[in-house]
XYZ file of C-alpha atoms in Angstrom:
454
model
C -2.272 12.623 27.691
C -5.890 11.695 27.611
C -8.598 13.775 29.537
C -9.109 13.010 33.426
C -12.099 12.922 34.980
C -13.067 13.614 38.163
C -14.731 10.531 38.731
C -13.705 6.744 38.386
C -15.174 4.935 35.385
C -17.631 2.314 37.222
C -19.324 1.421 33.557
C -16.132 0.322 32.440
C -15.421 -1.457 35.998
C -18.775 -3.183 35.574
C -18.394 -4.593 31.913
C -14.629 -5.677 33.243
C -16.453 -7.777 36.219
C -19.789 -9.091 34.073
C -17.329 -10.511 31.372
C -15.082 -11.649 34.256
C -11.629 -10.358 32.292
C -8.620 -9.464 34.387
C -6.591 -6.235 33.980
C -3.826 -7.934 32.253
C -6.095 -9.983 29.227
C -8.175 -7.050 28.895
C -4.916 -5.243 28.125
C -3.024 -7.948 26.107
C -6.677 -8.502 23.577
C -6.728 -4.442 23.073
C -3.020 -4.385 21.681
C -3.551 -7.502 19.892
C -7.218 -6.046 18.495
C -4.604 -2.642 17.873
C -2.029 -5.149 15.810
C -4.885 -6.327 14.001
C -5.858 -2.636 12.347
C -2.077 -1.827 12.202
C -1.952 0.700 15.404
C 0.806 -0.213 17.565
C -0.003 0.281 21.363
C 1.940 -0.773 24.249
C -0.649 -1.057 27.496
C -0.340 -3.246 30.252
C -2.598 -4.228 33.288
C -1.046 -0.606 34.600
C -2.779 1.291 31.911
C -6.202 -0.784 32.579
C -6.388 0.508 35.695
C -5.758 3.688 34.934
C -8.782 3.769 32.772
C -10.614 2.331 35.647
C -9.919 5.217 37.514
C -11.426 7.695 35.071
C -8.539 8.180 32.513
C -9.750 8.730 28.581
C -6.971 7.315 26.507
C -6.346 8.400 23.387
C -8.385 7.680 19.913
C -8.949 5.425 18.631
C -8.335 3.260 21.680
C -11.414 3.863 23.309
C -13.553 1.855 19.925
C -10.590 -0.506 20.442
C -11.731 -1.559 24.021
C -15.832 -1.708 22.770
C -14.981 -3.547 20.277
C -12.958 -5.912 22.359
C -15.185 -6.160 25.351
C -18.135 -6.832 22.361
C -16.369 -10.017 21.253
C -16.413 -10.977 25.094
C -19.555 -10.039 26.190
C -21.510 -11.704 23.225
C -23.698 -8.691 22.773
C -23.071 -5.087 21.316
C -20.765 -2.539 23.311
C -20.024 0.851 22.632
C -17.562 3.501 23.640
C -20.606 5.375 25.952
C -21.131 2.232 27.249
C -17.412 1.583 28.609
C -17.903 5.392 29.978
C -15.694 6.765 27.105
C -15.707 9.212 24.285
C -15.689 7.995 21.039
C -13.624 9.776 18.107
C -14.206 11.084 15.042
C -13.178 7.795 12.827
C -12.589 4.251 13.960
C -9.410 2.693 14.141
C -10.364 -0.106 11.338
C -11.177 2.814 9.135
C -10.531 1.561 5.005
C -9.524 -1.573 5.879
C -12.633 -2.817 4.919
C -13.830 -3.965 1.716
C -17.103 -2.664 1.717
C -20.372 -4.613 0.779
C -22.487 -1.592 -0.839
C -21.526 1.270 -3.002
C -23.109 3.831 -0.720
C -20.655 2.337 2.334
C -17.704 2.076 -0.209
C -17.871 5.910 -0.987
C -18.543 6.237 2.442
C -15.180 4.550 3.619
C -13.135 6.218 1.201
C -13.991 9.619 1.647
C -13.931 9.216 5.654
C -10.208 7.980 4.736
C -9.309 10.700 2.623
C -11.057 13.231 5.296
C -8.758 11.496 7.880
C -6.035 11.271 6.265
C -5.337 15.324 5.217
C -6.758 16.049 9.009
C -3.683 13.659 9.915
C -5.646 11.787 12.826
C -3.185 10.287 15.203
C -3.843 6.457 14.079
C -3.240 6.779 10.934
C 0.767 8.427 11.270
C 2.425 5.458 11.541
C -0.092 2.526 11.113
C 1.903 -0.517 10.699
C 0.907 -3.415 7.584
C -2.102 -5.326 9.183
C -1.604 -8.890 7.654
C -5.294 -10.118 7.438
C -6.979 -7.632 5.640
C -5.558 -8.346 1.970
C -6.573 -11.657 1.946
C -9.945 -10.703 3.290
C -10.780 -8.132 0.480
C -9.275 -10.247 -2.630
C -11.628 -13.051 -1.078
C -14.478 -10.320 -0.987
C -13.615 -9.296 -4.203
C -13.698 -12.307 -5.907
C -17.084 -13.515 -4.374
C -19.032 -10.252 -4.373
C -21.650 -10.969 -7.208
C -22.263 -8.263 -10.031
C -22.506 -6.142 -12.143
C -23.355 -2.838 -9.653
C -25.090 0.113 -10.375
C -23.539 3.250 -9.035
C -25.757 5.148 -8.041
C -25.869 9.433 -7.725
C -25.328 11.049 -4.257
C -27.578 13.345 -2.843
C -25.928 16.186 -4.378
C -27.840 19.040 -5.743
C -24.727 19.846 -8.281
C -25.225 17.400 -11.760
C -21.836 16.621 -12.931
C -21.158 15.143 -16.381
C -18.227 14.164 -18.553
C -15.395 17.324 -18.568
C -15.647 16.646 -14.627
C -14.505 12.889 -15.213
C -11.912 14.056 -17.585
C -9.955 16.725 -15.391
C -9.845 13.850 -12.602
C -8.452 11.658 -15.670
C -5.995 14.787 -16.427
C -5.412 15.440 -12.828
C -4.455 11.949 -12.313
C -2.212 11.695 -15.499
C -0.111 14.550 -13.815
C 0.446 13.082 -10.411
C 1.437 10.078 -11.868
C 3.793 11.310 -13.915
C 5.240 13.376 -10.804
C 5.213 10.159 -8.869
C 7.355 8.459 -11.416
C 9.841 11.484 -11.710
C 10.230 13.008 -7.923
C 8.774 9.718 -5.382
C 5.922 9.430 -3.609
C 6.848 11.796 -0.774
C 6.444 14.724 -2.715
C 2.767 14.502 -3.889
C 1.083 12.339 -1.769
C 0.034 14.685 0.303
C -1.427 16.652 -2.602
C -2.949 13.839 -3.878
C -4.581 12.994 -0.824
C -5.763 16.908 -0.451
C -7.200 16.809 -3.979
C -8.944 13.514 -3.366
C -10.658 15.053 -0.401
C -11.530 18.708 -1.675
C -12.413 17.491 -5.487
C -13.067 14.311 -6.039
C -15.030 13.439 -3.131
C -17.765 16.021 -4.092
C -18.685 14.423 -7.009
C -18.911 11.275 -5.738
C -21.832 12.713 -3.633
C -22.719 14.703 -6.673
C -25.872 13.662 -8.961
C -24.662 11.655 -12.172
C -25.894 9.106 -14.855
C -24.876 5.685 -14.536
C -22.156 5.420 -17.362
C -20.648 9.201 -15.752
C -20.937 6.902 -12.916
C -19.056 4.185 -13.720
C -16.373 6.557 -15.286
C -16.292 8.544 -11.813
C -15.444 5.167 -9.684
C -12.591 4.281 -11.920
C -11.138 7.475 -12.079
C -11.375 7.837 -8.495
C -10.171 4.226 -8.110
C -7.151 5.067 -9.802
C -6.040 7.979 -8.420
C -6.631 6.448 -5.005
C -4.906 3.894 -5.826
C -2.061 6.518 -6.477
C -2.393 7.306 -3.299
C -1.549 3.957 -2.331
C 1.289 3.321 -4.122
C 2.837 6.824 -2.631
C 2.524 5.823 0.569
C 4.105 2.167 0.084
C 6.846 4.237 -1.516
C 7.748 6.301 1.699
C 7.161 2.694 3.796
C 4.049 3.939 5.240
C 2.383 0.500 5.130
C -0.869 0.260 6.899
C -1.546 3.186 5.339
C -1.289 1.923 2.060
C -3.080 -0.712 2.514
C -6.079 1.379 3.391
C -5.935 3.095 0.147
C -5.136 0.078 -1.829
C -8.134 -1.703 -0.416
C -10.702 1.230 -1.015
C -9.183 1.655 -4.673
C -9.804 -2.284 -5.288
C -13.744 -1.543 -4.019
C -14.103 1.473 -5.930
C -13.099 -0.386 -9.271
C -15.307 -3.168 -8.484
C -17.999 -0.431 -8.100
C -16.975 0.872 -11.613
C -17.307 -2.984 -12.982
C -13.198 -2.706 -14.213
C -12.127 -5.801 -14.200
C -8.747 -4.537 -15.633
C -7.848 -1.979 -13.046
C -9.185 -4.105 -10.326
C -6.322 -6.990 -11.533
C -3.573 -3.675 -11.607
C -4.609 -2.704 -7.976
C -4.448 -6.570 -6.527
C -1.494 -6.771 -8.130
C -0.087 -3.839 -6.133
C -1.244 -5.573 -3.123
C 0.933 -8.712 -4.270
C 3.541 -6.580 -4.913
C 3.775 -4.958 -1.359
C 3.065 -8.069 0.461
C 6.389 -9.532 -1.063
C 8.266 -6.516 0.370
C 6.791 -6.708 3.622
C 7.726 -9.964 3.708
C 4.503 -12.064 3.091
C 5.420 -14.075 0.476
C 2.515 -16.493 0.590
C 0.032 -13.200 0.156
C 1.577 -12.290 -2.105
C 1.264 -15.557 -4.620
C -2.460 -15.425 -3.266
C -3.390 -11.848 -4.271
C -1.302 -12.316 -7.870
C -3.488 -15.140 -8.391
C -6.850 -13.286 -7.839
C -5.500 -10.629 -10.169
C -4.617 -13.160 -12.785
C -8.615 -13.782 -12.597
C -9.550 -10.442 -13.015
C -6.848 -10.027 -15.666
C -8.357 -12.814 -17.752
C -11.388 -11.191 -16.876
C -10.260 -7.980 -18.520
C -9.084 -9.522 -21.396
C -5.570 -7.618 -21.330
C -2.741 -10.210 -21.786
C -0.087 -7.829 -20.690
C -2.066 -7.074 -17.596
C -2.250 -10.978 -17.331
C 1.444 -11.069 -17.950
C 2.197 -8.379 -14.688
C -0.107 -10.494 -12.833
C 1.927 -13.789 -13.389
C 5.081 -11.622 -12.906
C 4.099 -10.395 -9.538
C 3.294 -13.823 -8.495
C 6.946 -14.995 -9.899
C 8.828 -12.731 -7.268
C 6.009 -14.208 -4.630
C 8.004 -17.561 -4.995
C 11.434 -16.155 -5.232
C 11.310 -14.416 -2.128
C 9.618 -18.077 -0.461
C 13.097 -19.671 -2.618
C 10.622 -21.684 -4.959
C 12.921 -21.469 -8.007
C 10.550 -24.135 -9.343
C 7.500 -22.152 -9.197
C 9.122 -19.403 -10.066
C 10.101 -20.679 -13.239
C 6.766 -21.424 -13.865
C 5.515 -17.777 -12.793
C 8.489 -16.727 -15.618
C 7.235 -18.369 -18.377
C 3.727 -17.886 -17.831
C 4.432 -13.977 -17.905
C 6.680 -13.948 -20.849
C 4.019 -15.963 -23.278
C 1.244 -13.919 -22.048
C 3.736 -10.692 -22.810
C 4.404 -12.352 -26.330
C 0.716 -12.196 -27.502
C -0.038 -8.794 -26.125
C -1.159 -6.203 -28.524
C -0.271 -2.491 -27.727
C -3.716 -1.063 -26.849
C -3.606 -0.611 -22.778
C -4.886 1.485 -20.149
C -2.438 4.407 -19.620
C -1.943 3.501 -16.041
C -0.213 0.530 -17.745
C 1.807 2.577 -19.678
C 4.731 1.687 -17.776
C 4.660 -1.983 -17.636
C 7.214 -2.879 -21.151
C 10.025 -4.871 -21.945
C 12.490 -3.164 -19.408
C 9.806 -3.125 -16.457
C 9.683 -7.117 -17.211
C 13.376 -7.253 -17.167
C 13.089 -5.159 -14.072
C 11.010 -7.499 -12.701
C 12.668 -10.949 -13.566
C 15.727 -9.681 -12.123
C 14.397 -9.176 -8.674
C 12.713 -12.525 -9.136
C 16.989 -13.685 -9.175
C 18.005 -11.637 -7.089
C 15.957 -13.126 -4.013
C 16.589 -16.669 -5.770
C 20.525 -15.529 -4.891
C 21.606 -15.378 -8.350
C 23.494 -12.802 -9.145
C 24.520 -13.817 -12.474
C 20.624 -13.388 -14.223
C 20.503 -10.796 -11.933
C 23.073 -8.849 -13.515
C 21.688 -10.042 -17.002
C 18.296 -8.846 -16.847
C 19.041 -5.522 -14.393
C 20.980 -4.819 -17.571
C 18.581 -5.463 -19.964
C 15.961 -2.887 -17.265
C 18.213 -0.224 -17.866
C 16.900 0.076 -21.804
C 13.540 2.390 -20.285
C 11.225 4.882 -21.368
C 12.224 8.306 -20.114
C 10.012 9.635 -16.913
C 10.553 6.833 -15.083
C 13.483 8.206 -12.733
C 12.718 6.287 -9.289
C 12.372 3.147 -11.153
C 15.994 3.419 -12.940
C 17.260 3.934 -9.704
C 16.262 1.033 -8.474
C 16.705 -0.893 -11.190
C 20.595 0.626 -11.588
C 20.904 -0.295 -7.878
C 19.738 -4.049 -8.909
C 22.602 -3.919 -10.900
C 25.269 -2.049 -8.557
C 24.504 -5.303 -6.272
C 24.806 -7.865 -8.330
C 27.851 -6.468 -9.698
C 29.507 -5.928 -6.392
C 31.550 -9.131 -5.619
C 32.553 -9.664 -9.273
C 33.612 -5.865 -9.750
C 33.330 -3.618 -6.960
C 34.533 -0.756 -9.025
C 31.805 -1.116 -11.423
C 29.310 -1.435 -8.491
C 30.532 1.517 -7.443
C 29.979 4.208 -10.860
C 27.035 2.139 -11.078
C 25.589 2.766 -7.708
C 27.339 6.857 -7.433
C 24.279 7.029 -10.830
C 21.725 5.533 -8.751
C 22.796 8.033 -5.577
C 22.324 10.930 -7.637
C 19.267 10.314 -9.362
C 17.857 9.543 -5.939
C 18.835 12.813 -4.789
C 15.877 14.448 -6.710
C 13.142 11.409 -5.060
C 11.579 11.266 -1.827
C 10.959 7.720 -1.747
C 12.040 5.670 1.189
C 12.101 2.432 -1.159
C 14.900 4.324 -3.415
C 16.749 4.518 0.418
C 16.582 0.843 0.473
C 17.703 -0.403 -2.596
C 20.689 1.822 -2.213
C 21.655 0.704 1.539
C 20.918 -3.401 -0.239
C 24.364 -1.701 -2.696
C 26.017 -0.550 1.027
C 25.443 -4.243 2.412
C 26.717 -5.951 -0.541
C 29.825 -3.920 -0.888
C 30.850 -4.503 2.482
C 33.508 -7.145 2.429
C 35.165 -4.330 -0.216
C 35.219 -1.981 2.610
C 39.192 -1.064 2.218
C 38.987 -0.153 -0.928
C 38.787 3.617 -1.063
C 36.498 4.844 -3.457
C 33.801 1.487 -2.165
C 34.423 3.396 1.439
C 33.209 6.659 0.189
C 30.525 5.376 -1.795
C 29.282 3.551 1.296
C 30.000 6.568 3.489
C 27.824 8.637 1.269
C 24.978 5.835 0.984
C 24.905 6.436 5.196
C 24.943 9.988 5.278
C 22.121 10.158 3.008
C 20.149 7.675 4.473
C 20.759 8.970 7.731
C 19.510 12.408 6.903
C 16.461 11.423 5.462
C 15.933 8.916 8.553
C-alpha cells in the first residue's frame, strides 16, 4: 500500500481537468503505457480517484502517469508536478537503446543496480513487444565507429582487469550451460554490479576501452540469456538490449550479430514470429559485417525457425539452406562465446525448425543427429533429447518414454524453466498413450516436477 497523505492531490486534479481526461482513460492509457515497458497493472477509474484523493501508488507508477499526462498535455510533466514522489529508477529503465556511450553505461549500470536491489518493477516484467524492433532499427542506423571514452574514475585500469572479466565470464558460462540459468544469474547480475561496473567508470585507453565494452557486453548478455531461461522475459529483454548497445560501443560487429540473434531467438518463443525473422535479418548484416560465416550461418538459422513457427515451410527452406552453405565454408577460428554453435547445435536447431512445421519425421532425424554434442552442454541435451522423446511419441511411446525418463533426470540438476517446458511439450504429446503404464508414470513424474518448481 502506497503512502497516504493527509491532503487531496489538487496538482494532479488540475492536470486531470486542463487536459480534460476522465478517470476511466486516464486509467486505461497508464496500464496500456505499463504494457508498453512490460509492468502489468490492473487500475481502473476506482484507483484514479483514489490518487485524487491523496493516495501515492506504488513505483514506478507515479513516472507512468507523468509520462502519460506529458503525451496529453503537449508539454513536459513530471512526477512533482502530478503531486507525487518519484522513485529511484523509471519504469522504461534498459529498454532503451541508448544514443551516447556515456547514457549507454549509464542505462546499464542503473539496470544492474536495480536489478540486485530487486526493485518491484522489474520481478515479473512481462516481454514488451516494441522495443526489439526499435533497438535493431537503432542499431542498424546509428553511424560509427565510437570512441569509448574513460569515466571519471580516479582508478586507471588496464589489460589483466579486461582479462579476469573475460575469465569471469568464461566460468559463468560454462555454469550456465551445465546447471541453467537460475542458478547464477543472480551472481552474475551481483558481479556485474560490484565489478564490472567500476571500471566502466574507471579511467582507460581507448583499445582497453573497446575490450571493456565487449567484455561487459557479453557477460551482460549472459545475463540475458539466464533470465530468458527461467521465462523472466521483460527482463531479458532489458539485458539483451543494453548488451546489443554496449557491443556497438565496443565497434563488434560479431557479437552484436550473436546478441540480435538472441533477440530472434526469444521472440520466436514468445511467440513473435515476424520479430523474430526481422531481428535474424539485422544480425545476418552484422554477421556479414563481422566476417564470421558460421556466425552468418546461426543468423540464417535463427531466422529459419522464425518461419517455421509462422508455418512458412517455403521460407524456411530457404532459411535451411542458406545456413547450411554458410556452415560449409566456415573455418574453425571463432569467438569462444560461439564455441557452442557446431554440427549438433545446427541439427538442434533444424529440428525445431520441423518440429513447429509438424513434422515429426525430420524431427526425429535431426533431434537424433543433436544428440552427437560436445560435453558441458547438459541443459541443451535435455532439450534436445526431449525434441526427440516428442517426436518419437506416437510412433513408439515406449521409446519416448526411456528417452524422455534421460531428459527428466538430467533436468533434475538445471534450474531452467525452458528445460520445464520442453519436458511438459513430451507430457502433451504422450497423452493419447495415457493407459499405458509406464507413459502414466512418466507423465505423472513430468507433473510432479513441474509442479514443484511452479
Amino acid at each position: 500500500m502506497g503512502r497516504q497523505p493527509k491532503q487531496p492531490n489538487r496538482q494532479l486534479a488540475d492536470l486531470v481537468t486542463e487536459v480534460r481526461l476522465s478517470r476511466k482513460g486516464l486509467a486505461r492509457r497508464v496500464v496500456e503505457r505499463g504494457a508498453a515497458v512490460g509492468v502489468e497493472l490492473a487500475y481502473d477509474h476506482t484507483a484514479v480517484g483514489r490518487w485524487l484523493g491523496g493516495e501515492q501508488p506504488n513505483p514506478p507508477v507515479p513516472e507512468l502517469i507523468a509520462e502519460v499526462l506529458t503525451e496529453v498535455a503537449g508539454r513536459r510533466v513530471t512526477t512533482a508536478d502530478c503531486g507525487m514522489v518519484a522513485g529511484q529508477a523509471s519504469a522504461d529503465i534498459g529498454l532503451e537503446f541508448s544514443l551516447s556511450i556515456a547514457e549507454a553505461t549509464a542505462a546499464a549500470t542503473a539496470l544492474w543496480r536495480s536489478d540486485v536491489e530487486r526493485r518491484r518493477f522489474l520481478v515479473g516484467a512481462s516481454y514488451a513487444v516494441a522495443v526489439y524492433p526499435a533497438a535493431s532499427m537503432r542499431w542498424l542506423t546509428m553511424p560509427g565507429p565510437e570512441h569509448p571514452v574513460s569515466g571519471q574514475g580516479f582508478r586507471r585500469i588496464g589489460q589483466t582487469d579486461v582479462d579476469a572479466v573475460r575469465t569471469m565470464t568464461a566460468a559463468f558460462r560454462d555454469l550456465d550451460n551445465r546447471v541453467g540459468g537460475g542458478k547464477v544469474r543472480a551472481t552474475i547480475v551481483q558481479y556485474l554490479h560490484s565489478s564490472v561496473a567500476p571500471l566502466l567508470q574507471s579511467s582507460y585507453p581507448e583499445p582497453i576501452g573497446r575490450q571493456l565494452f565487449a567484455t561487459a557486453a557479453e557477460l551482460t548478455k549472459l545475463a540475458g540469456w539466464a533470465a530468458y531461461d527461467l521465462e523472466e522475459h521483460g527482463l531479458a529483454q532489458r539485458y539483451l538490449i543494453q548488451a546489443l548497445r554496449m557491443s556497438r560501443a565496443a565497434g563488434d560487429a560479431g557479437l552484436g550479430a550473436e546478441i540480435l540473434a538472441a533477440m530472434s531467438h526469444q521472440a520466436t518463443y514468445v511467440g513473435r514470429p515476424g520479430d523474430a525473422v526481422d531481428l535474424a535479418r539485422a544480425a545476418q548484416i552484422a554477421a556479414r559485417t563481422a566476417g564470421l560465416a558460421v556466425l552468418e550461418s546461426e543468423c540464417h538459422m535463427v531466422e529459419a525457425h522464425g518461419h517455421a513457427a509462422r508455418s512458412d515451410g517455403s521460407m524456411c527452406a530457404t532459411s535451411l539452406n542458406a545456413a547450411e552453405r554458410a556452415y560449409d565454408r566456415a573455418d574453425h577460428a571463432r569467438p569462444p562465446w560461439l564455441d557452442y554453435f557446431d554440427a549438433a547445435y545446427l541439427s538442434a536447431k533444424t529440428a525445431h525448425c520441423f518440429r513447429d512445421l509438424g513434422d515429426t519425421a525430420r524431427t526425429a532425424q535431426f533431434a537424433e543427429l543433436s544428440l552427437d554434442m560436445s560435453g558441458g552442454y547438459t541443459r541443451g541435451r535435455a532439450f534436445n533429447l526431449c525434441l526427440l522423446a516428442s517426436a518419437r511419441a506416437d510412433e513408439d511411446p515406449h521409446e519416448a518414454v526411456r528417452i524422455g525418463r534421460e531428459a527428466l533426470a538430467l533436468a533434475a540438476g538445471l534450474e531452467s524453466r525452458r528445460s520445464l517446458a520442453y519436458l511438459r511439450e513430451v507430457r502433451h504429446r504422450l497423452a493419447p498413450h495415457a493407459d499405458i503404464p509406464d507413459v502414466a508414470e512418466f507423465r505423472h513424474r513430468v507433473l510432479e516436477v513441474a509442479t514443484r518448481a511452479d
